[in-house]
Coordinates of C-alpha atoms in Angstrom, one line a residue:
Chain W
M8 CA 102.9 129.1 99.6
N9 CA 106.3 128.8 98.0
I10 CA 108.0 129.8 101.2
L11 CA 105.9 127.2 103.1
I12 CA 107.0 124.5 100.7
M13 CA 110.7 125.6 101.1
V14 CA 110.4 125.4 104.9
I15 CA 108.8 121.9 104.7
F16 CA 111.5 120.8 102.3
V17 CA 114.4 122.0 104.5
V18 CA 112.8 120.3 107.6
L19 CA 112.3 117.0 105.8
A20 CA 115.8 117.1 104.3
A21 CA 117.3 117.8 107.6
F22 CA 115.3 115.1 109.2
T23 CA 116.3 112.6 106.5
L24 CA 120.0 113.4 107.0
A25 CA 119.7 113.3 110.8
A26 CA 118.0 109.9 110.7
G27 CA 120.6 108.6 108.3
V28 CA 123.4 109.7 110.7
M29 CA 121.5 108.1 113.5
V30 CA 121.3 104.9 111.6
V31 CA 125.1 104.6 111.5
T32 CA 125.9 105.9 114.9
V33 CA 123.3 104.4 117.2
K34 CA 124.5 101.5 119.4
N35 CA 121.4 99.4 119.4
I36 CA 120.9 97.7 116.1
I37 CA 117.1 97.6 116.3
H38 CA 117.2 101.4 117.0
A39 CA 119.2 101.7 113.8
A40 CA 116.7 99.8 111.8
L41 CA 113.9 102.0 113.2
W42 CA 115.9 105.2 112.3
L43 CA 116.3 103.7 108.8
I44 CA 112.5 103.4 108.6
A45 CA 112.2 107.0 109.7
S46 CA 114.5 108.2 106.9
F47 CA 112.7 106.2 104.4
F48 CA 109.5 107.7 105.5
S49 CA 110.8 111.3 105.2
V50 CA 112.2 110.5 101.7
A51 CA 108.6 109.4 100.8
A52 CA 107.3 112.6 102.2
M53 CA 109.7 114.5 100.0
Y54 CA 108.4 112.7 97.0
L55 CA 104.9 113.7 98.1
L56 CA 106.0 117.3 98.4
M57 CA 107.0 117.1 94.7
E58 CA 103.5 115.7 94.0
A59 CA 104.9 112.4 92.8
E60 CA 102.2 110.4 94.6
F61 CA 102.9 107.1 92.9
I62 CA 106.7 107.2 93.7
A63 CA 106.0 108.2 97.3
I64 CA 103.6 105.4 97.9
V65 CA 105.8 102.8 96.2
Q66 CA 108.6 104.1 98.3
V67 CA 106.6 103.4 101.5
L68 CA 105.2 100.1 100.0
V69 CA 108.6 98.7 99.1
Y70 CA 111.2 100.2 101.3
V71 CA 109.1 100.6 104.5
G72 CA 106.5 97.9 104.1
A73 CA 108.8 95.2 102.7
I74 CA 112.5 95.7 103.0
S75 CA 112.7 97.2 106.4
I76 CA 110.4 94.7 107.9
L77 CA 112.6 92.0 106.5
V78 CA 115.6 93.7 108.1
L79 CA 113.9 93.9 111.4
F80 CA 112.8 90.3 111.1
A81 CA 116.3 89.2 110.4
I82 CA 117.7 91.1 113.3
M83 CA 115.1 89.7 115.7
L84 CA 115.8 86.1 114.6
T85 CA 119.6 86.5 115.3
R86 CA 119.2 86.7 119.1
H87 CA 122.7 87.4 120.3
V88 CA 122.9 90.7 118.3
T89 CA 119.7 92.3 119.6
G90 CA 119.9 94.7 122.5
E91 CA 123.7 94.5 122.8
G92 CA 125.7 97.6 122.1
V93 CA 127.2 97.0 118.7
R94 CA 129.9 99.4 117.8
Q95 CA 129.1 100.6 114.3
L96 CA 131.7 103.3 113.8
Y97 CA 135.4 102.1 113.6
K98 CA 138.5 104.3 113.8
R99 CA 138.9 105.0 110.2
W100 CA 135.3 106.1 109.6
W101 CA 136.5 109.4 108.0
I102 CA 138.1 107.5 105.1
A103 CA 134.7 106.0 104.3
L104 CA 133.2 109.5 104.6
I105 CA 135.7 110.9 102.1
V106 CA 135.1 108.0 99.7
A107 CA 131.4 108.4 99.9
A108 CA 131.6 112.2 99.5
A109 CA 133.9 111.8 96.5
L110 CA 131.5 109.3 94.8
F111 CA 128.6 111.6 95.5
G112 CA 130.6 114.5 93.9
V113 CA 131.4 112.4 90.8
L114 CA 127.6 111.8 90.4
I115 CA 126.4 115.3 91.3
V116 CA 128.9 117.7 89.7
P117 CA 128.3 116.8 86.0
T118 CA 124.6 117.1 86.6
V119 CA 124.9 120.5 88.2
F120 CA 127.1 121.9 85.5
N121 CA 125.4 120.4 82.5
Y122 CA 121.8 120.5 83.3
E123 CA 120.0 123.7 82.2
W124 CA 118.1 124.8 85.3
A125 CA 114.8 126.5 84.6
V126 CA 115.0 129.8 86.5
Q127 CA 111.3 130.5 86.0
P128 CA 108.8 127.6 86.6
S129 CA 107.3 126.7 83.4
G130 CA 103.6 127.5 83.3
A131 CA 102.4 124.2 82.0
Q132 CA 101.3 121.5 84.5
I133 CA 103.5 118.5 84.1
S134 CA 102.2 115.3 85.8
I135 CA 105.2 113.6 87.2
A136 CA 105.0 109.8 86.4
S137 CA 101.4 108.9 86.4
T138 CA 100.9 105.2 86.7
V139 CA 99.6 105.0 83.0
E140 CA 102.7 106.6 81.7
I141 CA 105.0 104.3 83.8
G142 CA 103.1 101.3 82.5
T143 CA 103.3 102.3 78.9
A144 CA 107.0 103.1 79.3
F145 CA 107.7 99.8 80.7
M146 CA 105.9 98.0 78.0
R147 CA 107.2 99.9 75.1
E148 CA 110.5 101.9 75.4
Y149 CA 112.1 100.1 78.3
L150 CA 110.8 96.6 77.7
L151 CA 114.2 95.0 77.5
P152 CA 115.6 96.4 80.8
F153 CA 112.2 95.5 82.4
E154 CA 112.4 91.9 81.2
V155 CA 116.1 91.6 82.2
A156 CA 115.4 93.0 85.6
S157 CA 112.5 90.5 86.2
V158 CA 114.7 87.5 85.0
L159 CA 117.4 88.8 87.4
L160 CA 114.8 88.8 90.3
L161 CA 113.6 85.4 89.3
V162 CA 117.1 84.0 89.4
A163 CA 117.6 85.6 92.8
L164 CA 114.4 84.1 94.0
I165 CA 115.4 80.6 92.9
G166 CA 118.7 81.1 94.5
A167 CA 117.2 82.0 97.8
I168 CA 115.0 78.9 97.7
V169 CA 118.0 76.6 96.8
I170 CA 120.0 78.0 99.8
A171 CA 117.1 77.6 102.2
F172 CA 116.6 74.0 101.0
E173 CA 120.2 73.1 101.7
E174 CA 120.0 74.6 105.1
R175 CA 116.9 72.6 105.9
S176 CA 118.5 69.3 104.9
T177 CA 121.2 69.8 107.6
R178 CA 118.9 70.9 110.3
R179 CA 117.9 68.6 113.1
R180 CA 114.2 67.8 113.2
V181 CA 112.3 69.0 116.2
L182 CA 110.9 65.9 118.0
T183 CA 107.3 65.5 118.8
L184 CA 106.3 64.7 122.4
A185 CA 105.7 61.1 121.6
E186 CA 109.1 60.7 120.1
E187 CA 110.8 62.3 123.1
V188 CA 109.0 60.0 125.5
E189 CA 110.1 57.1 123.3
Q190 CA 113.7 58.3 123.4
R191 CA 113.6 58.6 127.2
R192 CA 112.2 55.2 127.5
Q193 CA 115.1 53.7 125.3
R194 CA 117.6 55.6 127.5
N195 CA 116.0 54.3 130.7
E196 CA 116.2 50.7 129.4
S197 CA 119.8 51.1 128.5
L198 CA 120.5 52.4 132.0
R199 CA 118.8 49.5 133.5
L200 CA 120.8 47.1 131.4
A201 CA 124.1 48.7 132.6
P202 CA 123.6 49.9 136.2
T203 CA 127.3 50.2 137.0
T204 CA 128.0 53.3 134.9
H205 CA 127.8 56.0 137.6
A206 CA 128.5 58.9 135.3
S207 CA 125.4 58.4 133.2
E208 CA 123.3 58.0 136.4
T209 CA 124.3 61.3 137.9
S210 CA 123.6 63.0 134.7
E211 CA 119.9 61.9 135.0
Chain T
M22 CA 92.6 125.8 98.2
S23 CA 91.4 128.4 100.6
F24 CA 91.9 128.7 104.4
L25 CA 88.3 127.6 105.0
D26 CA 88.8 124.5 102.9
I27 CA 91.7 123.4 105.0
I28 CA 89.7 123.9 108.2
I29 CA 86.9 121.8 106.7
L30 CA 89.4 119.1 105.8
I31 CA 90.8 119.0 109.3
V32 CA 87.4 118.9 110.9
K33 CA 86.5 116.0 108.5
A34 CA 89.7 114.2 109.4
L35 CA 88.9 114.5 113.1
V36 CA 85.4 113.3 112.7
L37 CA 86.5 110.4 110.6
A38 CA 89.1 109.4 113.3
L39 CA 86.5 109.7 116.1
A40 CA 84.0 107.8 114.1
A41 CA 86.5 104.9 113.5
T42 CA 87.2 104.7 117.3
T43 CA 83.5 104.7 118.1
L44 CA 83.1 102.1 115.5
F45 CA 85.7 100.0 117.3
A46 CA 83.9 100.4 120.7
Y47 CA 80.6 99.2 119.3
F48 CA 82.3 96.5 117.2
T49 CA 83.5 94.9 120.4
L50 CA 80.0 94.9 121.8
F51 CA 78.7 93.5 118.4
E52 CA 81.3 90.8 118.5
R53 CA 80.7 89.9 122.2
I54 CA 76.9 89.7 121.7
L55 CA 77.2 87.7 118.6
L56 CA 79.8 85.3 120.0
A57 CA 77.5 84.8 123.0
R58 CA 74.6 83.9 120.7
F59 CA 76.9 81.5 118.7
Q60 CA 78.0 79.8 121.9
H61 CA 74.5 79.8 123.5
R62 CA 75.3 82.3 126.2
V63 CA 73.6 85.6 127.1
G64 CA 76.5 88.0 126.6
P65 CA 76.9 91.4 128.0
N66 CA 73.5 92.8 129.1
R67 CA 74.0 94.8 132.2
A68 CA 75.6 98.1 131.5
G69 CA 72.8 100.4 130.4
Y70 CA 69.4 99.8 128.9
I71 CA 66.4 101.6 127.8
P72 CA 63.5 100.7 130.2
L73 CA 60.3 99.9 128.5
P74 CA 56.8 99.6 130.2
G75 CA 56.1 96.2 131.6
G76 CA 59.6 95.7 133.0
R77 CA 61.1 94.9 129.7
K78 CA 64.6 96.2 128.9
L79 CA 65.6 97.4 125.4
L80 CA 69.2 97.3 124.2
G81 CA 70.6 95.8 127.3
G82 CA 74.3 96.3 127.6
F83 CA 74.7 99.2 125.1
L84 CA 76.9 101.1 127.6
Q85 CA 79.3 98.2 127.9
P86 CA 82.1 99.8 125.7
V87 CA 81.9 102.9 127.8
A88 CA 82.4 100.9 131.0
D89 CA 85.3 99.0 129.4
A90 CA 86.9 102.3 128.4
V91 CA 86.6 103.7 131.8
K92 CA 88.0 100.5 133.4
L93 CA 91.0 100.5 131.0
F94 CA 91.8 104.2 131.8
F95 CA 91.9 103.6 135.5
K96 CA 94.2 100.6 135.4
E97 CA 97.8 101.0 136.5
D98 CA 100.2 101.7 133.6
V99 CA 103.2 99.6 134.1
T100 CA 106.5 99.8 132.1
P101 CA 108.6 96.7 132.5
A102 CA 112.0 97.5 134.1
L103 CA 114.1 96.0 131.3
A104 CA 111.9 97.3 128.4
D105 CA 113.4 99.5 125.8
K106 CA 111.6 102.7 127.0
W107 CA 111.1 104.7 123.9
V108 CA 110.3 101.9 121.5
Y109 CA 108.0 100.5 124.1
L110 CA 106.2 103.9 124.4
I111 CA 105.9 104.5 120.6
S112 CA 104.8 101.0 119.6
P113 CA 101.1 101.5 120.5
A114 CA 101.0 104.7 118.4
F115 CA 102.8 102.8 115.6
A116 CA 100.0 100.3 115.7
T117 CA 97.1 102.7 115.9
I118 CA 98.0 105.4 113.4
P119 CA 98.0 103.1 110.3
A120 CA 94.7 101.7 111.4
L121 CA 93.1 105.2 111.5
I122 CA 94.7 106.7 108.4
I123 CA 93.7 103.7 106.3
W124 CA 90.2 105.2 106.2
A125 CA 91.2 108.3 104.4
T126 CA 90.9 107.2 100.8
I127 CA 87.9 104.8 101.2
P128 CA 84.8 106.5 99.6
L129 CA 82.2 106.0 102.3
G130 CA 79.3 107.3 100.2
C131 CA 78.6 109.7 97.5
W132 CA 77.5 113.3 98.4
P133 CA 78.4 115.5 95.6
V134 CA 79.2 119.1 96.8
G135 CA 80.4 122.0 94.7
G136 CA 80.6 122.1 90.9
D137 CA 77.3 121.6 89.0
G138 CA 75.9 119.8 92.0
A139 CA 73.9 117.4 89.8
L140 CA 73.1 113.9 90.9
P141 CA 75.7 111.3 89.9
V142 CA 74.9 109.2 87.0
G143 CA 77.0 106.0 86.5
G144 CA 79.4 106.9 89.3
C145 CA 80.3 109.6 91.7
A146 CA 82.3 112.1 89.7
P147 CA 80.8 115.5 90.1
V148 CA 82.2 118.0 87.5
G149 CA 84.2 120.6 89.3
G150 CA 83.1 119.5 92.7
S151 CA 84.1 116.8 95.1
N152 CA 82.6 113.9 97.0
F153 CA 82.0 115.1 100.6
L154 CA 82.1 111.5 102.0
Q155 CA 85.6 110.8 100.8
L156 CA 88.4 112.5 102.8
A157 CA 91.2 112.2 100.2
E158 CA 90.8 111.2 96.6
I159 CA 94.3 110.3 95.3
S160 CA 95.1 108.7 92.0
V161 CA 96.9 105.8 93.6
G162 CA 94.4 105.2 96.4
I163 CA 94.6 101.3 96.2
L164 CA 98.4 101.4 96.6
Y165 CA 97.9 103.8 99.6
L166 CA 95.7 101.2 101.3
L167 CA 98.2 98.4 100.7
A168 CA 101.1 100.5 101.9
V169 CA 99.3 101.5 105.1
T170 CA 98.2 98.0 105.8
S171 CA 101.8 96.8 105.4
I172 CA 103.3 99.4 107.9
G173 CA 100.7 98.3 110.5
V174 CA 102.9 95.3 111.3
Y175 CA 105.6 97.5 112.7
G176 CA 103.5 98.3 115.8
I177 CA 103.2 94.6 116.6
A178 CA 106.8 93.7 115.7
I179 CA 108.5 96.4 117.8
A180 CA 106.1 96.0 120.6
G181 CA 107.0 92.4 120.8
W182 CA 110.8 93.2 120.7
S183 CA 110.7 96.2 123.2
S184 CA 108.9 94.4 126.0
N185 CA 111.9 92.3 126.5
N186 CA 109.8 89.2 127.1
K187 CA 110.1 85.9 125.2
Y188 CA 106.5 85.4 124.7
S189 CA 106.0 89.0 123.3
M190 CA 109.0 88.5 121.1
L191 CA 107.6 85.3 119.6
G192 CA 104.3 87.0 119.1
G193 CA 106.1 89.9 117.2
V194 CA 108.2 87.6 115.1
R195 CA 105.2 85.5 114.2
A196 CA 103.2 88.6 113.3
S197 CA 105.8 89.9 111.0
A198 CA 106.3 86.5 109.2
Q199 CA 102.6 86.1 108.8
V200 CA 101.9 89.6 107.5
I201 CA 104.7 89.4 105.0
S202 CA 103.4 86.1 103.7
Y203 CA 99.9 87.2 103.2
E204 CA 100.7 90.6 101.8
L205 CA 101.5 89.0 98.5
A206 CA 98.3 87.2 98.1
L207 CA 96.4 90.3 99.3
G208 CA 98.1 92.5 96.8
L209 CA 97.6 90.1 93.9
A210 CA 93.9 89.8 94.8
V211 CA 93.6 93.6 94.7
L212 CA 95.6 93.6 91.4
G213 CA 92.8 91.7 89.8
V214 CA 90.3 94.5 90.7
V215 CA 92.7 97.2 89.5
M216 CA 92.9 95.4 86.2
Q217 CA 89.2 95.0 86.0
A218 CA 88.6 98.8 86.8
E219 CA 91.7 99.9 84.8
S220 CA 92.5 102.4 87.6
F221 CA 94.3 102.7 90.9
S222 CA 91.8 105.3 92.3
T223 CA 89.3 104.0 94.9
A224 CA 86.6 106.4 93.7
E225 CA 87.1 105.3 90.1
I226 CA 86.8 101.5 91.1
V227 CA 83.6 102.3 92.9
N228 CA 82.2 104.1 90.0
R229 CA 83.0 101.2 87.7
Q230 CA 80.8 99.0 89.7
W231 CA 77.6 100.8 88.8
G232 CA 75.1 98.0 88.4
W233 CA 77.9 95.4 88.1
W234 CA 79.7 94.6 91.4
F235 CA 83.2 93.2 91.0
I236 CA 82.3 90.2 93.1
I237 CA 81.0 88.6 89.9
P238 CA 84.0 89.0 87.6
Q239 CA 86.5 88.8 90.5
F240 CA 84.8 86.1 92.5
L241 CA 88.1 84.2 93.0
G242 CA 89.8 87.5 94.0
F243 CA 87.1 88.1 96.6
I244 CA 87.6 84.8 98.3
I245 CA 91.3 85.3 98.3
F246 CA 91.0 88.8 99.6
L247 CA 88.7 87.7 102.4
L248 CA 91.1 84.9 103.6
A249 CA 94.2 87.0 103.2
S250 CA 92.8 90.0 104.9
T251 CA 91.8 87.9 107.8
A252 CA 95.3 86.7 108.1
E253 CA 96.6 90.2 107.5
V254 CA 94.8 91.6 110.5
V255 CA 95.9 88.5 112.5
R256 CA 92.3 87.5 113.3
A257 CA 90.9 84.1 114.1
P258 CA 91.5 81.5 112.8
F259 CA 94.9 83.0 111.9
D260 CA 95.5 84.6 115.3
L261 CA 98.7 82.8 116.1
V262 CA 100.2 86.0 117.1
E263 CA 98.3 86.0 120.3
A264 CA 97.7 82.3 120.8
E265 CA 96.9 82.2 124.5
Q266 CA 97.9 78.5 125.0
E267 CA 101.3 79.1 123.6
L268 CA 102.2 82.7 124.1
V269 CA 100.4 83.9 127.3
G270 CA 99.0 87.0 125.5
G271 CA 101.3 87.4 122.5
Y272 CA 103.0 90.6 121.6
N273 CA 100.9 92.6 124.1
T274 CA 101.7 90.6 127.1
E275 CA 103.6 93.4 128.8
F276 CA 101.2 96.2 127.9
G277 CA 98.5 97.4 130.3
S278 CA 96.0 100.1 130.7
M279 CA 95.5 102.4 127.6
K280 CA 98.5 101.0 125.8
F281 CA 96.8 97.6 125.7
A282 CA 93.6 99.3 124.7
L283 CA 95.4 101.0 121.8
F284 CA 96.6 97.6 120.4
F285 CA 93.2 96.2 121.0
M286 CA 91.7 99.1 119.1
S287 CA 94.1 99.1 116.2
E288 CA 93.3 95.4 115.7
Y289 CA 89.6 95.9 115.5
I290 CA 89.7 99.1 113.5
K291 CA 92.0 97.3 111.0
L292 CA 89.5 94.4 110.8
V293 CA 86.6 96.8 110.1
A294 CA 88.8 98.8 107.6
M295 CA 89.7 95.6 105.8
N296 CA 85.9 94.8 105.5
A297 CA 85.3 98.3 104.2
I298 CA 88.1 97.8 101.6
A299 CA 86.5 94.5 100.6
V300 CA 83.2 96.3 100.2
T301 CA 84.8 99.1 98.2
L302 CA 86.7 96.7 95.9
F303 CA 84.2 93.8 95.4
L304 CA 80.8 94.6 96.7
G305 CA 80.1 97.9 94.8
G306 CA 81.1 100.4 97.6
W307 CA 78.2 102.7 98.3
H308 CA 76.2 101.4 95.3
F309 CA 72.7 100.0 96.1
P310 CA 69.8 99.2 93.8
G311 CA 67.1 101.8 93.7
L312 CA 69.2 104.5 95.4
Y313 CA 69.5 106.7 92.3
T314 CA 65.8 106.5 91.5
L315 CA 64.9 107.5 95.1
A316 CA 67.3 110.4 95.1
Q317 CA 66.0 111.5 91.7
F318 CA 62.5 111.6 93.1
V319 CA 63.5 113.6 96.2
S320 CA 65.5 115.9 94.0
A321 CA 62.5 116.6 91.7
N322 CA 60.2 117.3 94.6
A323 CA 62.4 119.0 97.3
G324 CA 65.1 120.5 95.3
Q325 CA 68.7 119.7 94.2
W326 CA 70.3 120.0 97.6
A327 CA 67.9 117.7 99.3
G328 CA 68.3 115.1 96.6
N329 CA 72.1 115.1 97.0
A330 CA 71.7 115.0 100.8
V331 CA 69.3 112.0 100.6
F332 CA 71.6 110.3 98.1
G333 CA 74.7 110.9 100.4
L334 CA 73.1 109.6 103.5
L335 CA 71.5 106.6 101.9
S336 CA 74.7 105.7 100.1
L337 CA 76.6 106.0 103.5
G338 CA 73.9 103.7 105.0
A339 CA 74.3 101.2 102.2
F340 CA 78.1 101.2 102.6
L341 CA 77.8 100.7 106.4
L342 CA 75.2 98.0 105.9
K343 CA 77.5 96.0 103.7
V344 CA 80.5 96.5 106.1
T345 CA 78.3 95.3 108.9
L346 CA 77.4 92.2 107.0
L347 CA 81.0 91.4 106.3
S348 CA 81.8 92.1 109.9
F349 CA 79.2 89.6 110.9
L350 CA 80.9 87.1 108.7
S351 CA 84.2 87.8 110.5
V352 CA 82.6 87.1 113.8
W353 CA 80.9 84.1 112.5
I354 CA 84.3 82.7 111.2
R355 CA 85.8 83.4 114.6
A356 CA 83.1 81.6 116.4
T357 CA 83.3 78.5 114.1
V358 CA 86.8 77.8 112.8
P359 CA 89.5 76.7 115.2
R360 CA 92.9 78.2 115.0
V361 CA 95.2 76.8 112.4
R362 CA 98.7 75.5 113.1
Y363 CA 101.7 77.5 112.0
D364 CA 102.7 75.2 109.2
Q365 CA 99.1 75.1 108.0
L366 CA 99.2 79.0 107.9
M367 CA 102.3 79.1 105.9
H368 CA 101.0 76.3 103.6
L369 CA 97.8 78.2 102.9
G370 CA 99.5 81.5 102.3
W371 CA 102.3 80.4 100.0
K372 CA 101.1 77.2 98.4
V373 CA 97.4 77.9 98.0
L374 CA 96.5 81.5 98.0
L375 CA 99.5 82.8 96.1
P376 CA 99.1 80.6 93.1
M377 CA 95.4 81.1 93.1
A378 CA 95.9 84.8 93.1
L379 CA 98.4 84.6 90.3
F380 CA 95.9 82.5 88.4
N381 CA 93.2 85.1 89.0
V382 CA 95.5 87.9 87.6
A383 CA 96.1 85.7 84.5
L384 CA 92.4 84.9 84.1
T385 CA 91.4 88.6 84.4
A386 CA 94.0 89.6 81.8
V387 CA 93.0 87.0 79.3
L388 CA 89.3 87.7 79.7
N389 CA 89.7 91.4 79.5
V390 CA 91.7 91.1 76.3
L391 CA 89.5 88.4 74.7
I392 CA 86.1 89.8 75.6
P393 CA 86.6 93.6 76.2
D394 CA 83.1 94.6 75.3
N395 CA 80.7 92.2 76.8
R396 CA 81.1 92.5 80.6
V397 CA 78.3 90.2 81.4
L398 CA 79.8 87.3 79.3
S399 CA 83.3 87.8 80.6
G400 CA 82.0 88.2 84.2
V401 CA 80.0 85.0 84.1
I402 CA 82.9 83.1 82.7
A403 CA 85.2 84.4 85.4
L404 CA 82.7 83.6 88.0
V405 CA 82.3 80.0 86.8
V406 CA 86.0 79.4 86.4
G407 CA 86.7 81.0 89.8
A408 CA 84.1 78.9 91.5
L409 CA 85.5 75.7 89.8
V410 CA 89.1 76.6 90.9
I411 CA 88.0 77.2 94.5
V412 CA 86.1 73.9 94.6
G413 CA 89.1 72.1 93.1
V414 CA 91.7 73.6 95.3
A415 CA 89.5 72.9 98.4
A416 CA 89.1 69.3 97.3
V417 CA 92.9 68.9 96.9
N418 CA 94.0 70.8 100.0
G419 CA 91.0 70.2 102.3
P420 CA 91.3 68.5 105.7
R421 CA 92.1 64.9 105.5
K422 CA 92.1 62.2 108.2
P423 CA 95.6 60.9 108.7
P424 CA 95.9 57.1 108.4
A425 CA 95.6 55.4 111.8
S426 CA 99.0 53.7 111.6
Q427 CA 100.8 57.1 111.5
V428 CA 99.3 58.4 114.8
T429 CA 101.5 57.6 117.9
L430 CA 99.6 58.1 121.1
V431 CA 101.6 59.8 123.9
K432 CA 99.6 57.9 126.4
K433 CA 100.7 54.5 125.0
S434 CA 104.4 55.4 125.1
A435 CA 104.1 56.9 128.6
E436 CA 102.6 53.7 129.9
V437 CA 105.6 51.7 128.8
V438 CA 107.9 54.1 130.8
Q439 CA 106.2 53.2 134.0

């Protein structure tokens, strides 16, 4: 069973990485979004492999179900980007690669050297992050960060609304059919009053 | 888990998937016949019948779904020249798979196997055994249901984009906007139930409804869930995604043959699954009055196994009966209520259902803390307050006749032009 889990883990990890590489190299931006979703999914599958059901499902719920669909939605609404070949990699991509690798190293190296890895699996069953434990932790030990994060989200929410409202005030209203007919009537009347202007007649 | 267990699990998954597809086929027939009755027509009555003596025909039209399936199989499968091939090919699968896997965590009944094998008292939690009529019991079953529903929209969104057709594209964009908007109200309505049951597990939620269905303490949540789930599966009156007058066919305009059938299928399976979830969360799941007494009687007379079997089959029957009743309600709504406008849709989702759902969460929290022991009292209070809120909101937001002075008739303006 252990070998089977190892095999599944390696396959999932390889797929996650491959999907991640596809996200940044694919020409079509919608395809990139779809590959992003694929990598989110395989991360969720990896959580599931570690028997962290709650985190796996929240990963799907938040990243796949909400964030990615918003990304896809935003891409679809900006018409001239979709379908076109967008060059995602620039000449100096290797610098970005080095920076990213260095940051990752800074994060991972202390963990690897300082953490005492259990060579033998401990016999006791440890439930990883059941919902009850997470809930209690949020309401007791981590109450302050939890509240601060929620206030931050609220501020972001209000900010988004304010931005959307400003946009709306500058947008031109879409006319109803009746108003369009009315406009055309007024234009016709003004044409009848000034029949000598040839330019406006040809434009009709 | 032994090898045999895995094989049984796979067989169960296959049976469940096939049952869901059959359910879809017969739901279409159910809907067509009911719609015909609502509209004073006859409906499908030709394909297949059971002849009775005296020239009478029984169950006229019961082979209609088979005929439809055969027809769809033999249609030409066209791929538009400028479509995005791969995305176009996988989008029907993206739509169908969530609709099928959603059934995995719903407890369809209670047939205790293994363990001590005793009849369940106060819920289906066999000691050391499992419930044969639930494919997977996971501790976060409710979140699983929400997650799977929310990924269902990808099928529609990428189908609309990949067809390279303006109408399809609009259908896809509409679908994603609509589903994102209603997901919030849906999730908050479910949250009320989770707070009431103090568990994320579907089996536990059903067990908690022994003799006290959550429709009473969560009446407001039930109404919100019904509305939001109708919008979530883009069904009439919220089916702007495939508004024929505006979008030809919507996101599936460019799909033909079995690809179209898959979209059609996913929509209907999702609808029935949503009804099944509503039954699980609010209408007591497989509970039914008198079921336990009957099973106990059989168990005493014909042995433990027979008692469990009777209980399992009858609870499955009760569950399906409730789902059928809710499905009838869906068809009824489709036959009665005209399609809403897009701004009305967004207004309902964001300004009506979302605040109501938040209020429901607050109400549940307050009642559960104030009256933790007396579920009858707190339930009745919640029912009354919920009904009052619904009546109040309906009175404030209900349809109103616009004042006559605001209406500009196109006809009048057009006459002036001529």
